[in-house]
Each structure stands twice: as C-alpha cells, then as structure tokens.
Amino acid sequence: MVSMGNGRSAVFRRRNVIALAAAVVIALVATFYVVSNRPEPTAESVVDDFIAALGEGDVAAAAELTTYPNAAETTIGQMFEGLDPERASFDLTQFVKLNENTGFFTMAANWNFGKGKDWGYQVQGGVRDLSMGWRIQWDPSVMAPDLGIGSDL
C-alpha cells in the first residue's frame, strides 16, 4: 500500500525545484538587463571619473583610468604623498571631443597649504578610445605643470 504522504512530498519537491529554477532565471534576466543597459563610458565621463578620483585622493582609481596605470599610480602616489590630497581640489575647466577616438581637456588644480599659501594651476591632457575603452593619455604633466615624462618629483 502506497502512502499519500510520499506523493505529496514528491509534488512539494517538484514545486520547490520549479520555484527555484524560476528564481534563477529571473535573477539572470535581471542581471543581464542591468549590465546590458549600463551606459558605456564616454570620453567625458572618463575624464570626470579621473578628476573625481583625484579629488577623493583615490590614487589607484585615477591611475586605472589612464593608458599606463603603473606609471600613473607611481607618479600620483608620490605627488599625494608629498602634497596632502585633502588640501587640493581638482575641477574640469574644459572638455573638447576632437573626433570619435580622441578628446582634450583642461583641469584646474588648487592646493592650500595654510593661510595665504595657495597654489593653483591649469594642466591639460588627452583622452583616447582604446580597445579597452576610453583612457586618459598618461603623461605626468597632467598632474602638474612641467612634470613631464622623465621628470622626478
């Protein structure tokens, strides 16, 4: 004689498996939707993110947005180590998209080292669309005037 309890248990298990499978499918569809609808970074958004990372003192995040992250991280790190990034502000002053693969920007940097001890300057840089997406064309002079390739901090 077969007990009705076993039949109910099998139906219950089957319903749980179906519910679990449906939940997995819904989660995968939702993830795909979110990822596929995320806007691709633009030239200007990468420049904005770079300047925001500098303003937050996030050396690694700023460096990662460049064409040469290792060199950028070293230079930005040394600069922030010597000059407290909490005393600085960085602002985008101009952005020009030159064509579909390149852009140009200027950035204002302002440092305060105490009452009446301010240092402000403008630098310029380029942004390029590479196979990995838009990146800041790394050159140390994007951090400070006359801080070119081969310069020491």
Coordinates of C-alpha atoms in Angstrom, one line a residue:
M1 CA 0.0 0.0 0.0
V2 CA 1.4 3.4 -1.0
S3 CA 1.1 6.3 1.4
M4 CA -0.4 9.6 0.2
G5 CA 2.4 11.4 2.2
N6 CA 5.0 10.3 -0.3
G7 CA 3.0 11.7 -3.3
R8 CA 2.5 15.0 -1.5
S9 CA 6.2 15.1 -0.7
A10 CA 7.2 14.5 -4.4
V11 CA 4.8 17.2 -5.6
F12 CA 6.1 19.6 -2.9
R13 CA 9.7 18.9 -4.0
R14 CA 8.8 19.3 -7.7
R15 CA 7.2 22.7 -6.9
N16 CA 10.3 23.8 -5.0
V17 CA 12.5 22.9 -7.9
I18 CA 10.3 24.8 -10.3
A19 CA 10.2 27.8 -8.0
L20 CA 14.0 27.7 -7.6
A21 CA 14.5 27.4 -11.3
A22 CA 12.2 30.3 -11.9
A23 CA 14.0 32.4 -9.3
V24 CA 17.4 31.7 -11.0
V25 CA 16.0 32.6 -14.4
I26 CA 14.6 35.9 -13.1
A27 CA 17.9 36.7 -11.4
L28 CA 19.8 36.0 -14.6
V29 CA 17.4 38.1 -16.7
A30 CA 17.6 41.0 -14.2
T31 CA 21.4 40.8 -14.1
F32 CA 21.6 40.8 -17.9
Y33 CA 19.2 43.7 -18.1
V34 CA 21.2 45.8 -15.6
V35 CA 24.6 45.0 -17.3
S36 CA 23.4 45.5 -20.9
N37 CA 21.6 48.8 -20.1
R38 CA 24.6 50.3 -18.3
P39 CA 25.8 53.2 -20.5
E40 CA 29.2 52.8 -22.0
P41 CA 31.8 55.2 -20.6
T42 CA 32.3 58.2 -22.8
A43 CA 35.4 60.3 -23.2
E44 CA 34.0 63.0 -21.0
S45 CA 32.7 60.5 -18.3
V46 CA 36.2 59.0 -18.0
V47 CA 37.7 62.5 -17.6
D48 CA 35.1 63.3 -15.0
D49 CA 35.8 60.0 -13.2
F50 CA 39.6 60.7 -13.3
I51 CA 39.1 64.1 -11.8
A52 CA 36.7 62.8 -9.2
A53 CA 39.2 60.1 -8.1
L54 CA 41.9 62.7 -7.8
G55 CA 39.6 64.8 -5.7
E56 CA 38.9 61.8 -3.4
G57 CA 42.6 61.1 -3.1
D58 CA 42.0 57.7 -4.7
V59 CA 45.3 57.1 -6.5
A60 CA 44.5 53.6 -7.7
A61 CA 41.2 54.6 -9.2
A62 CA 42.7 57.6 -11.0
A63 CA 45.6 55.6 -12.3
E64 CA 43.4 52.8 -13.6
L65 CA 41.7 55.3 -15.9
T66 CA 45.0 56.0 -17.7
T67 CA 46.8 54.4 -20.6
Y68 CA 49.7 53.5 -18.3
P69 CA 48.2 52.6 -14.9
N70 CA 51.5 51.5 -13.2
A71 CA 53.4 54.7 -14.1
A72 CA 50.4 56.9 -13.2
E73 CA 49.9 55.2 -9.9
T74 CA 53.6 55.8 -9.0
T75 CA 53.5 59.5 -10.0
I76 CA 50.1 60.3 -8.5
G77 CA 51.1 58.4 -5.3
Q78 CA 54.3 60.3 -4.9
M79 CA 52.6 63.6 -5.5
F80 CA 49.9 62.9 -3.0
E81 CA 52.4 61.5 -0.5
G82 CA 54.4 64.8 -0.7
L83 CA 51.4 67.1 -1.0
D84 CA 48.3 66.2 1.1
P85 CA 45.5 65.5 -1.4
E86 CA 43.0 66.7 1.3
R87 CA 44.4 70.2 0.7
A88 CA 43.6 70.0 -3.0
S89 CA 40.6 70.4 -5.3
F90 CA 40.5 69.4 -8.9
D91 CA 38.0 70.7 -11.5
L92 CA 37.3 70.1 -15.1
T93 CA 37.5 73.5 -16.9
Q94 CA 37.2 72.4 -20.5
F95 CA 36.4 69.3 -22.4
V96 CA 36.5 69.0 -26.2
K97 CA 35.8 65.8 -28.1
L98 CA 38.1 66.1 -31.1
N99 CA 36.8 63.1 -33.0
E100 CA 35.3 59.7 -32.3
N101 CA 38.7 58.4 -30.9
T102 CA 40.2 61.4 -29.1
G103 CA 39.4 64.3 -26.8
F104 CA 41.2 67.1 -25.0
F105 CA 40.6 68.5 -21.5
T106 CA 41.9 71.1 -19.1
M107 CA 41.9 70.7 -15.4
A108 CA 42.3 73.3 -12.6
A109 CA 44.1 72.2 -9.5
N110 CA 44.1 74.2 -6.4
W111 CA 46.2 73.4 -3.3
N112 CA 46.0 75.1 0.1
F113 CA 48.9 74.8 2.5
G114 CA 47.6 77.2 5.1
K115 CA 46.5 80.8 5.3
G116 CA 47.8 82.7 2.3
K117 CA 49.7 79.7 1.0
D118 CA 47.8 78.7 -2.1
W119 CA 49.0 77.1 -5.3
G120 CA 46.7 77.0 -8.3
Y121 CA 47.4 75.9 -11.8
Q122 CA 45.9 74.6 -15.0
V123 CA 47.0 71.4 -16.8
Q124 CA 45.8 69.8 -20.0
G125 CA 45.5 66.3 -21.1
G126 CA 44.2 64.0 -23.7
V127 CA 41.8 61.1 -23.7
R128 CA 41.8 58.2 -26.2
D129 CA 39.5 55.4 -27.2
L130 CA 41.5 52.2 -27.0
S131 CA 40.5 48.6 -27.3
M132 CA 39.8 48.6 -23.5
G133 CA 37.7 51.8 -23.7
W134 CA 38.3 55.4 -23.1
R135 CA 41.5 56.2 -21.1
I136 CA 43.4 59.3 -20.1
Q137 CA 46.6 59.5 -22.2
W138 CA 49.1 59.2 -19.4
D139 CA 51.7 61.9 -19.1
P140 CA 52.9 63.2 -15.7
S141 CA 52.2 66.8 -16.8
V142 CA 48.5 66.0 -16.4
M143 CA 49.2 66.3 -12.7
A144 CA 51.3 69.5 -12.5
P145 CA 52.9 71.9 -15.0
D146 CA 56.4 70.9 -16.2
L147 CA 56.1 67.4 -14.7
G148 CA 56.8 65.6 -18.0
I149 CA 57.9 62.1 -18.7
G150 CA 61.3 61.6 -17.2
S151 CA 60.8 64.3 -14.5
D152 CA 61.3 63.5 -10.9
L153 CA 59.0 64.5 -8.0

